[in-house]
Tab-separated table of C-alpha atoms in Angstrom:
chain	number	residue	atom	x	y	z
A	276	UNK	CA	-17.844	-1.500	-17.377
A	277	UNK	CA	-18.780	-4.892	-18.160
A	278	UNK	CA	-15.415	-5.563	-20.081
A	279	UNK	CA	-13.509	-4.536	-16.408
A	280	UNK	CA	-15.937	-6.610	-14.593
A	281	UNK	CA	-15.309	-10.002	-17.033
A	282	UNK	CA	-11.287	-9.887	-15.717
A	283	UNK	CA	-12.394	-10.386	-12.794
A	284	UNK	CA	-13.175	-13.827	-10.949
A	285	UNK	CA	-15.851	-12.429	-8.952
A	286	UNK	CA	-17.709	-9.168	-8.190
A	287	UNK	CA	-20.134	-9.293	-4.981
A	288	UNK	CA	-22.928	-6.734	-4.495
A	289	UNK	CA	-24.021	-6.514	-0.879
A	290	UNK	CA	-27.058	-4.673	0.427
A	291	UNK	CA	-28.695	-5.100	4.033
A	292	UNK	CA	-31.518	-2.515	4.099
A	293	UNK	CA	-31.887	-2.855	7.734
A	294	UNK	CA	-28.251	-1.233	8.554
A	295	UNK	CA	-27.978	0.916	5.376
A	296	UNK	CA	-24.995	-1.497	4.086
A	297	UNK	CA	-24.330	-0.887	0.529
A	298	UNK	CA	-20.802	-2.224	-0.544
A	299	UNK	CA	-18.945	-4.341	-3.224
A	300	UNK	CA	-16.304	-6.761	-2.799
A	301	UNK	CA	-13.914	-6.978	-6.210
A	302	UNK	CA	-12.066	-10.285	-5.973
A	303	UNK	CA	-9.452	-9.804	-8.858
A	304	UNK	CA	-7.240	-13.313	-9.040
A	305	UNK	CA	-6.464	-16.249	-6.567
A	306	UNK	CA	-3.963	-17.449	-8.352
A	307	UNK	CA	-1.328	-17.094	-5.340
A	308	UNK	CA	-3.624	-17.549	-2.716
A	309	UNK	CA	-7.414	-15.720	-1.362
A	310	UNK	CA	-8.016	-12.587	-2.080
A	311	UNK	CA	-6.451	-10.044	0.342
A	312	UNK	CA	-8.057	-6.196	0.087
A	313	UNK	CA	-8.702	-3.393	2.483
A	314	UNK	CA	-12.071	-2.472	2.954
A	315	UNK	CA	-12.649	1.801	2.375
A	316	UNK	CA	-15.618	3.732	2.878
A	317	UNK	CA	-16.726	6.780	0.779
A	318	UNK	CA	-19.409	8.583	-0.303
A	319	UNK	CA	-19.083	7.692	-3.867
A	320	UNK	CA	-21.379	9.890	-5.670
A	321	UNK	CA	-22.787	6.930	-7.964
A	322	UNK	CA	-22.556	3.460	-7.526
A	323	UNK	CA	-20.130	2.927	-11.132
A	324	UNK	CA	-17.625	5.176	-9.593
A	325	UNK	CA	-17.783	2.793	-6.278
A	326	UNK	CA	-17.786	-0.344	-9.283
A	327	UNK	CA	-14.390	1.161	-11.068
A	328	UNK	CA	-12.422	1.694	-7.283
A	329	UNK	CA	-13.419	-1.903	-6.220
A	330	UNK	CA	-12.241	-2.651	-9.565
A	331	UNK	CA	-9.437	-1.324	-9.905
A	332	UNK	CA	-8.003	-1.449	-6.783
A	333	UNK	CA	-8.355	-5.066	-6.400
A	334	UNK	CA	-6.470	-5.593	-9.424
A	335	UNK	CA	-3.411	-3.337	-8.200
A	336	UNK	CA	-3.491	-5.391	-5.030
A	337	UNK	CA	-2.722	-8.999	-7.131
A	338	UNK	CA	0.135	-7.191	-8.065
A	339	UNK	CA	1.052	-6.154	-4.456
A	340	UNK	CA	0.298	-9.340	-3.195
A	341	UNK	CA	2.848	-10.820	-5.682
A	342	UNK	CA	5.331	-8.364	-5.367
A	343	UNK	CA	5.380	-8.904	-1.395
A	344	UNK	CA	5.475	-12.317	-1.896
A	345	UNK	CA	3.078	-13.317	0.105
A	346	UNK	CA	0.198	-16.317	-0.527
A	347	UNK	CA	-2.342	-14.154	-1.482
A	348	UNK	CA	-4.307	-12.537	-4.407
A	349	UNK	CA	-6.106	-9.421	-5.019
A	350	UNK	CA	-9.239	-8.161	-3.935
A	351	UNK	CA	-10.827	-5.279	-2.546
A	352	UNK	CA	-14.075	-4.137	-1.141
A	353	UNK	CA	-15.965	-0.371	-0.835
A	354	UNK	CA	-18.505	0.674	1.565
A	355	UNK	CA	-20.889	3.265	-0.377
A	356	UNK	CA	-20.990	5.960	3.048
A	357	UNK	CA	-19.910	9.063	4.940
A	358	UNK	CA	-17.442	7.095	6.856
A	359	UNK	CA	-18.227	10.476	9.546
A	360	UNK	CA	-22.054	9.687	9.638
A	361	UNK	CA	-22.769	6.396	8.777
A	362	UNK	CA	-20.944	3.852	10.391
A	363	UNK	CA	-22.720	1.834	12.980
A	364	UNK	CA	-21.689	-2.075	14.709
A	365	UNK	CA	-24.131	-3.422	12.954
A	366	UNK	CA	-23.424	-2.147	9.641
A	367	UNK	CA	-19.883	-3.923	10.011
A	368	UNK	CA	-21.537	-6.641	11.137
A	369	UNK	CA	-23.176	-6.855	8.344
A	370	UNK	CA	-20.675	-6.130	6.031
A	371	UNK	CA	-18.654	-9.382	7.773
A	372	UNK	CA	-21.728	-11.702	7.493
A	373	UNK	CA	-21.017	-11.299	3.812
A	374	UNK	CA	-17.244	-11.551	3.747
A	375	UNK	CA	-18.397	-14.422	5.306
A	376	UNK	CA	-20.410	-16.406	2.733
A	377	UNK	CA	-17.377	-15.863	0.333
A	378	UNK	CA	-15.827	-18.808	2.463
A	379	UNK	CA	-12.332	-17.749	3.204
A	380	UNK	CA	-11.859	-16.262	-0.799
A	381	UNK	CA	-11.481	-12.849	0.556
A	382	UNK	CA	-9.575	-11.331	3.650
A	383	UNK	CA	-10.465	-7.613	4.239
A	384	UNK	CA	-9.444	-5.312	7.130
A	385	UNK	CA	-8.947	-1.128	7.398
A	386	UNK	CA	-8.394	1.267	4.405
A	387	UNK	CA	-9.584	4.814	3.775
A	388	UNK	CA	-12.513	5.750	5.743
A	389	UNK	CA	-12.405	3.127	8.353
A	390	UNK	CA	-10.454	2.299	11.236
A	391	UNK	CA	-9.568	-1.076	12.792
A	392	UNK	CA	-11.637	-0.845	15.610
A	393	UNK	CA	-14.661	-0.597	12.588
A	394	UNK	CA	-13.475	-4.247	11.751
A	395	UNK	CA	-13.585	-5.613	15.528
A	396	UNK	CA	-17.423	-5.980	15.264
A	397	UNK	CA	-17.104	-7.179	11.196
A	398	UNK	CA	-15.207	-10.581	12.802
A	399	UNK	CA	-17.662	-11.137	14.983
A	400	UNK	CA	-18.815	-12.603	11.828
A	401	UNK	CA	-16.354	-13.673	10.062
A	402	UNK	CA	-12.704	-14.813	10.477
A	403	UNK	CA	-11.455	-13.289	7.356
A	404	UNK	CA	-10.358	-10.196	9.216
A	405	UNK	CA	-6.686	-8.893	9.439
A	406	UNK	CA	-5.429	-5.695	10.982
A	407	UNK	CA	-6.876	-5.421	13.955
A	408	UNK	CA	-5.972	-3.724	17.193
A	409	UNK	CA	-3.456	-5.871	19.678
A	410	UNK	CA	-6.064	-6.272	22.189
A	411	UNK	CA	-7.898	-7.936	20.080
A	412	UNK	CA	-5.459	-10.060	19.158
A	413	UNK	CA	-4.331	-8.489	16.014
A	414	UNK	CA	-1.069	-7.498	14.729
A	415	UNK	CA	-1.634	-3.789	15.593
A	416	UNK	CA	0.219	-0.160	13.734
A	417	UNK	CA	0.919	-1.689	10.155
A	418	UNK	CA	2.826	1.618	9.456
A	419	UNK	CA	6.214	0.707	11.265
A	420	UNK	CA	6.939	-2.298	8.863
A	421	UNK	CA	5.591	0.069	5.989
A	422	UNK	CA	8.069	2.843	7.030
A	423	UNK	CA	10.884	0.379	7.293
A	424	UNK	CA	9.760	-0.786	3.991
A	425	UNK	CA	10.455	2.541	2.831
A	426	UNK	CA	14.005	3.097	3.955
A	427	UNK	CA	15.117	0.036	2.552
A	428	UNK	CA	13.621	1.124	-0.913
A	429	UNK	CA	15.631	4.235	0.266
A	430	UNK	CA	18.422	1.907	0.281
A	431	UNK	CA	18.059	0.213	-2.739
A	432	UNK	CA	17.827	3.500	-4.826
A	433	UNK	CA	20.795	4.673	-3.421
A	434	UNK	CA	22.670	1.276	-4.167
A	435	UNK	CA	21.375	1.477	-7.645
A	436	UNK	CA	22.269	5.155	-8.469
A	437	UNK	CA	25.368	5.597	-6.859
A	438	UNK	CA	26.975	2.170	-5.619
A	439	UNK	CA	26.155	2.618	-1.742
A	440	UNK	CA	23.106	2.193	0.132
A	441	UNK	CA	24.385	4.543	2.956
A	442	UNK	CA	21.689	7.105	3.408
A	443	UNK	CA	23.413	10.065	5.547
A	444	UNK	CA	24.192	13.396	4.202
A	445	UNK	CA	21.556	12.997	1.236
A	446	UNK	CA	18.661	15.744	1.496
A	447	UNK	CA	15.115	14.039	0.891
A	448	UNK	CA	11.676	15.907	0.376
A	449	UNK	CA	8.882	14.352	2.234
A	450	UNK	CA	5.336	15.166	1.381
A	451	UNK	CA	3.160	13.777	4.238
A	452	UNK	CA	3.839	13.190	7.894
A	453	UNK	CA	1.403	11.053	8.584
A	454	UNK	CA	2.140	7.546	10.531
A	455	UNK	CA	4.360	6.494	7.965
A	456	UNK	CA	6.209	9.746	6.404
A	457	UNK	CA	6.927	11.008	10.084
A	458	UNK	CA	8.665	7.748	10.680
A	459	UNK	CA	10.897	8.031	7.983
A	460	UNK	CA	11.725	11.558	8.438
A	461	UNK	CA	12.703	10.419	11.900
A	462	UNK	CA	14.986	7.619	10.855
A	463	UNK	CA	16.458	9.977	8.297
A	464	UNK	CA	16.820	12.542	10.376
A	465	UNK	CA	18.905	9.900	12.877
A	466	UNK	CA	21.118	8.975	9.940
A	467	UNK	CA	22.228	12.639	9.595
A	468	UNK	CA	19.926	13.313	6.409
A	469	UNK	CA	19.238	17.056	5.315
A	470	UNK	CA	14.914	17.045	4.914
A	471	UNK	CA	12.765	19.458	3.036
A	472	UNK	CA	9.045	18.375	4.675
A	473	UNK	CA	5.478	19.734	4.149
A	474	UNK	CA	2.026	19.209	5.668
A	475	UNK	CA	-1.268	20.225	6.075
A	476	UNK	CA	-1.289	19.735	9.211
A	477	UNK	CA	0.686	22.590	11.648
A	478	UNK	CA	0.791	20.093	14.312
A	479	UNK	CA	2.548	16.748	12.786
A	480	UNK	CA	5.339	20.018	11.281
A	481	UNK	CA	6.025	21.212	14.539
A	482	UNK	CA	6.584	17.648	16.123
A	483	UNK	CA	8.652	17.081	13.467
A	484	UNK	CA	10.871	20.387	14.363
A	485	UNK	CA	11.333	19.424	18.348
A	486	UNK	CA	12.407	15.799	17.302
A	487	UNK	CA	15.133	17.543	14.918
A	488	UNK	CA	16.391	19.515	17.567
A	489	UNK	CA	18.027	16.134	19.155
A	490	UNK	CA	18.611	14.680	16.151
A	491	UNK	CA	21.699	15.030	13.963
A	492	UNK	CA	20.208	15.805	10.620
A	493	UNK	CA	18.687	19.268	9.960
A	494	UNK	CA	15.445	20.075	8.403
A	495	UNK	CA	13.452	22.779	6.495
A	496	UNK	CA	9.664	23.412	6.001
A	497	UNK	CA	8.342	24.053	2.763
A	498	UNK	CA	4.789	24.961	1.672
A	499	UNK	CA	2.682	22.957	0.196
A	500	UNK	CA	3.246	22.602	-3.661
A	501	UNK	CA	6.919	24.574	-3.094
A	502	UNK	CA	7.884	20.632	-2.323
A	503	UNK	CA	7.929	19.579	-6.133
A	504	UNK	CA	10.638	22.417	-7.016
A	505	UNK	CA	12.958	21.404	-4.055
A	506	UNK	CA	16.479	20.819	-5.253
A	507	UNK	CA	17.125	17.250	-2.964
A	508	UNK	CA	18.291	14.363	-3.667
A	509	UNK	CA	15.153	11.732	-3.844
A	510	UNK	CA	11.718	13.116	-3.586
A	511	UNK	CA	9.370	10.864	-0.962
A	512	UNK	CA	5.586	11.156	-1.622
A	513	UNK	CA	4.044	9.962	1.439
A	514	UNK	CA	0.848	11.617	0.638
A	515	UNK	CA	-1.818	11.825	-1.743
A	516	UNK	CA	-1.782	9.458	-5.101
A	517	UNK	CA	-1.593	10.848	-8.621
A	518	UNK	CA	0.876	13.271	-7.696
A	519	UNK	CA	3.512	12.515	-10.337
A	520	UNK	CA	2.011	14.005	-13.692
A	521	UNK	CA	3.324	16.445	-16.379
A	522	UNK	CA	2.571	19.376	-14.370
A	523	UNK	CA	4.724	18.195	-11.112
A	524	UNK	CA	7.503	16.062	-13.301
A	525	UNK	CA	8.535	19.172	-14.664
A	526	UNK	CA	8.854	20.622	-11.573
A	527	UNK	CA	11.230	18.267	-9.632
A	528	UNK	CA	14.773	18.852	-8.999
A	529	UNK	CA	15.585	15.400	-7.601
A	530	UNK	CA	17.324	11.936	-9.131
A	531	UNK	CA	14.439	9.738	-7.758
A	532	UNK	CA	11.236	9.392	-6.497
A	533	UNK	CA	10.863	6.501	-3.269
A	534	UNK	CA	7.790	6.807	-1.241
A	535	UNK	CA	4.961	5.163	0.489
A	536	UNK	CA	1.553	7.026	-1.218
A	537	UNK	CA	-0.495	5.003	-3.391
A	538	UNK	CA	-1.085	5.133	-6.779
A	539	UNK	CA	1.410	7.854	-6.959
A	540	UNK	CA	1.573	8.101	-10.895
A	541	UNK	CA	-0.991	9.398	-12.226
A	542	UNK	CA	-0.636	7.617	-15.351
A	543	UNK	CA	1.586	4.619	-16.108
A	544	UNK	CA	2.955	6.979	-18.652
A	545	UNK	CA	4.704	9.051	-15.840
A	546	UNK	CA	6.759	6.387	-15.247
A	547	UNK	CA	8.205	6.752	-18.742
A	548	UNK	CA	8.271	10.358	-18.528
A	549	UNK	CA	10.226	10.179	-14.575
A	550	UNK	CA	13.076	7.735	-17.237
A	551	UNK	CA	13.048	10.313	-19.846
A	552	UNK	CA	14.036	13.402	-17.104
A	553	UNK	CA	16.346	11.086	-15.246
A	554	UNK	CA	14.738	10.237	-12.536
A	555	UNK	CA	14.529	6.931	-10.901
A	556	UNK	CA	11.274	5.970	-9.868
A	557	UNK	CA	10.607	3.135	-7.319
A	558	UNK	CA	7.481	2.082	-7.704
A	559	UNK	CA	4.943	2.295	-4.860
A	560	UNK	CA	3.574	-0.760	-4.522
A	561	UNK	CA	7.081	-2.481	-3.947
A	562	UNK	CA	7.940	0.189	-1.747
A	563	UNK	CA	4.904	0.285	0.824
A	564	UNK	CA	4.670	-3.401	1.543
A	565	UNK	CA	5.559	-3.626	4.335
A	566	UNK	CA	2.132	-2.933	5.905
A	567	UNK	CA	0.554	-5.954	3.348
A	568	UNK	CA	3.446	-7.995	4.647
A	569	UNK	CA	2.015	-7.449	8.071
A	570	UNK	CA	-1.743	-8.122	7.711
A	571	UNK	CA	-0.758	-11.031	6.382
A	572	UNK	CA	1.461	-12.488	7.911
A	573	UNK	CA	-1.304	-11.857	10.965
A	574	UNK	CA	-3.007	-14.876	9.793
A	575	UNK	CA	0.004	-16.729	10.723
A	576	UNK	CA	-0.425	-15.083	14.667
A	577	UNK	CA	1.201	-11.796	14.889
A	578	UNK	CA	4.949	-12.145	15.226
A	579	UNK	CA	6.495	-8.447	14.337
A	580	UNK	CA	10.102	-10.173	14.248
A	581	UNK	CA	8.972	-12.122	11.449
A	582	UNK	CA	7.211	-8.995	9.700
A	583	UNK	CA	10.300	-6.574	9.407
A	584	UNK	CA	12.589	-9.908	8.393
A	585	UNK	CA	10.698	-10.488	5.407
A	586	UNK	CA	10.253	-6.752	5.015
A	587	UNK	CA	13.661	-6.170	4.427
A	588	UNK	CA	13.279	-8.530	1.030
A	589	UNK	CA	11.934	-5.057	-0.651
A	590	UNK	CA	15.865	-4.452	-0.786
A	591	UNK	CA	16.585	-7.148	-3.039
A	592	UNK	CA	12.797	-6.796	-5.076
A	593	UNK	CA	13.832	-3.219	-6.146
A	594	UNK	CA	17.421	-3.906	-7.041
A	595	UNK	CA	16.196	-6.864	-9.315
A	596	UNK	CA	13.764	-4.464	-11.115
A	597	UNK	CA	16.005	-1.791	-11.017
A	598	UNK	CA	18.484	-3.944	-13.321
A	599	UNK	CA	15.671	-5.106	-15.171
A	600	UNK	CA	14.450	-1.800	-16.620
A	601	UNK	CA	17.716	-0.880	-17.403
A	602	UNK	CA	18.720	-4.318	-19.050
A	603	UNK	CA	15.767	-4.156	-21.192
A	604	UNK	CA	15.412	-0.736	-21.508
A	605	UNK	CA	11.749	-0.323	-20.211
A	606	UNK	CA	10.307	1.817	-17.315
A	607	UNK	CA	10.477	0.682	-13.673
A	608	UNK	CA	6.617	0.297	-13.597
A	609	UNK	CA	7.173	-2.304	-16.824
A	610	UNK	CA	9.990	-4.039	-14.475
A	611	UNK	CA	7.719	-4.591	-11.498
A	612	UNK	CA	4.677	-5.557	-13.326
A	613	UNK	CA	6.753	-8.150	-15.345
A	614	UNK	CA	8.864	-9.063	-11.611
A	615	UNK	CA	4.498	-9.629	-10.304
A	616	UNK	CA	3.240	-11.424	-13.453
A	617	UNK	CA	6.431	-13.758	-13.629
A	618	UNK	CA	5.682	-14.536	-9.850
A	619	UNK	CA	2.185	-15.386	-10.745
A	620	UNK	CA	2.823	-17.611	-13.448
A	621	UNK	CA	5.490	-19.421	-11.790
A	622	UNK	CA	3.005	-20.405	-8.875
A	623	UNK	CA	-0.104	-21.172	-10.576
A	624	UNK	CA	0.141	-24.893	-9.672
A	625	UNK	CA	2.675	-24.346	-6.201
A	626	UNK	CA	0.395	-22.582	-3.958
A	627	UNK	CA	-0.901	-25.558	-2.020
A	628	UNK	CA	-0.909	-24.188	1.411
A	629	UNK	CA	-4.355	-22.456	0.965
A	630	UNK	CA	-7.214	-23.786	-0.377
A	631	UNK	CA	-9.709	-21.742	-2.375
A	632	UNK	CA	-12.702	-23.957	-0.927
A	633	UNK	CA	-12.104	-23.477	2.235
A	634	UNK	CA	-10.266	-21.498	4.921
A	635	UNK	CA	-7.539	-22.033	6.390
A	636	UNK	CA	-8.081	-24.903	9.590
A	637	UNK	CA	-6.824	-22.466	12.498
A	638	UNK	CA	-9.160	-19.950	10.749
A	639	UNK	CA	-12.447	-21.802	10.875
A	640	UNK	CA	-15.302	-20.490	12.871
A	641	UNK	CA	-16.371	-21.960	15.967
């Protein structure tokens, strides 16, 4: 543990007895900018298994941050809870007083387990808060720029594989219609698409169905796992993570795999295996940033204009790693963490706008 902990810059404990706080905030690298993480809350069952998610979740995000090119590094925090039981105001209050004393290294906001309204009372304390509700002067539903993000991976895939980016009369499989997957299935569904969709929950399925029935594409429900043998054209996790392993790879019928989960492989080895079957895998955390792209570009003032503009630059990211993995033979998940690390490197002394020592000036505290 103390090897993960060393690649690091900085690893804060935070405990406040008096609210029941117990979280840790994993800053990874500031090398583009302060560290920009979502906050989630669980009820990890130790507090090394809470360590290792900080951990390595605020290292995926320097990544992300570089591969949305936006001025920011990687961090992340975790709230040791039952996000169902034990959230209170004051234990977010808490939580911002020490986001707080990081001074403007670390910008935090909603993730699994909380909500942006949690966050509300957390900048009460703090300024280094992003994604929070319109009426509070936030930039509100990160998952329409995410979605969008999605169809122009969509795009890209489509431009790589077969020489158009025109996404009508393709058949997709969507796993998840949640904010984001049901907004894609829409838009697909628009374009004239053929979709194969599944959820857990009946009622998401069956407003899926009445929007079809307007719509010009068609769509079929599957059942839950049947969704890895469909026979479609690009598979779209939008889902759980760790869903592409040897049990499902062998399963799918598709030429790629373009969605929005997280941590969809469940090794970086999948990756290599998707190549080796023929599949083209775009990998996730080019293809959801659009909702990054949003929570930070909040800091800026919210201007949703601005977010699906620079949104649309996942187009170009993908097509660029695309070409790279083929060029020198190595898995898309090589290509975009060479694309990040080349970003990185390039802008270790050209990131001037924020200061590590301070906040930003229309973020200090009054």
């Amino acid at each position: 543990m103390f090897e993960k902990i060393s690649q690091h810059e900085s690893v804060l404990f935070c405990n406040d007895p008096s609210t029941g706080l117990k979280a840790i905030i994993a800053i990874h690298d500031t090398t583009l900018g302060p560290a920009l993480g979502g906050c989630r809350m669980r009820p990890y069952p130790s507090t090394d298994e809470a360590i290792e998610d900080a951990l390595r979740l605020s290292k995926g995000m320097t990544y992300k941050c570089a591969g949305a090119d936006v001025d920011f590094g990687g961090g992340k925090a975790v709230i040791i809870g039952d996000p169902l039981t034990d959230k209170s105001p004051e234990l977010f209050r808490a939580f911002g007083q020490f986001v707080d004393s990081l001074n403007g290294r670390f910008y935090t906001g909603t993730d699994m387990g909380t909500t942006p309204e949690d966050f509300v009372h957390s900048q009460k304390e703090t300024p280094c808060i992003v994604g929070i509700p319109e009426e509070f002067g936030g930039s509100g539903d990160s998952s329409v720029p995410t979605a969008q993000g999605v169809i122009y991976s969509l795009r890209a895939t489509m431009q790589a594989m077969e020489g158009t980016d025109d996404l009508s009369g393709k058949s997709y499989s969507i796993q998840g219609l949640g904010k984001v997957g049901f907004k894609v299935a829409e838009k697909l569904l628009e374009d004239g698409a053929h979709l194969y969709v599944t959820d857990i929950n009946g009622k998401a399925l069956q407003q899926i169905i009445e929007k079809a029935e307007f719509l010009p594409g068609t769509l079929e429900v599957v059942e839950g796992e049947e969704i890895y043998g469909v026979n479609a054209d690009v598979f779209i996790p939008c889902a759980l993570g760790g869903i592409i392993n040897d049990y499902t790879i062998d399963r799918l019928k598709v030429k790629a795999v373009v969605g929005s989960a997280n941590n969809q492989l469940l090794e970086d080895r999948h990756g290599v295996y998707l190549g080796q079957k023929g599949i083209l895998y775009a990998p996730d955390y080019i293809v959801n940033a659009g909702g990054l792209i949003q929570v930070a570009d909040e800091l800026y003032g919210p201007n949703k204009a601005r977010v699906l503009n620079k949104t649309k630059a996942i187009y170009d990211s993908l097509l660029k790693i695309f070409q790279t993995s083929k060029e020198q033979n190595i898995s898309t998940v090589e290509a975009a963490n060479r694309f990040c690390e080349m970003k990185i490197e390039q802008r270790k002394t050209r990131n001037s706008f924020f200061s590590h020592s301070k906040r930003p000036k229309w973020q200090v505290k009054h």
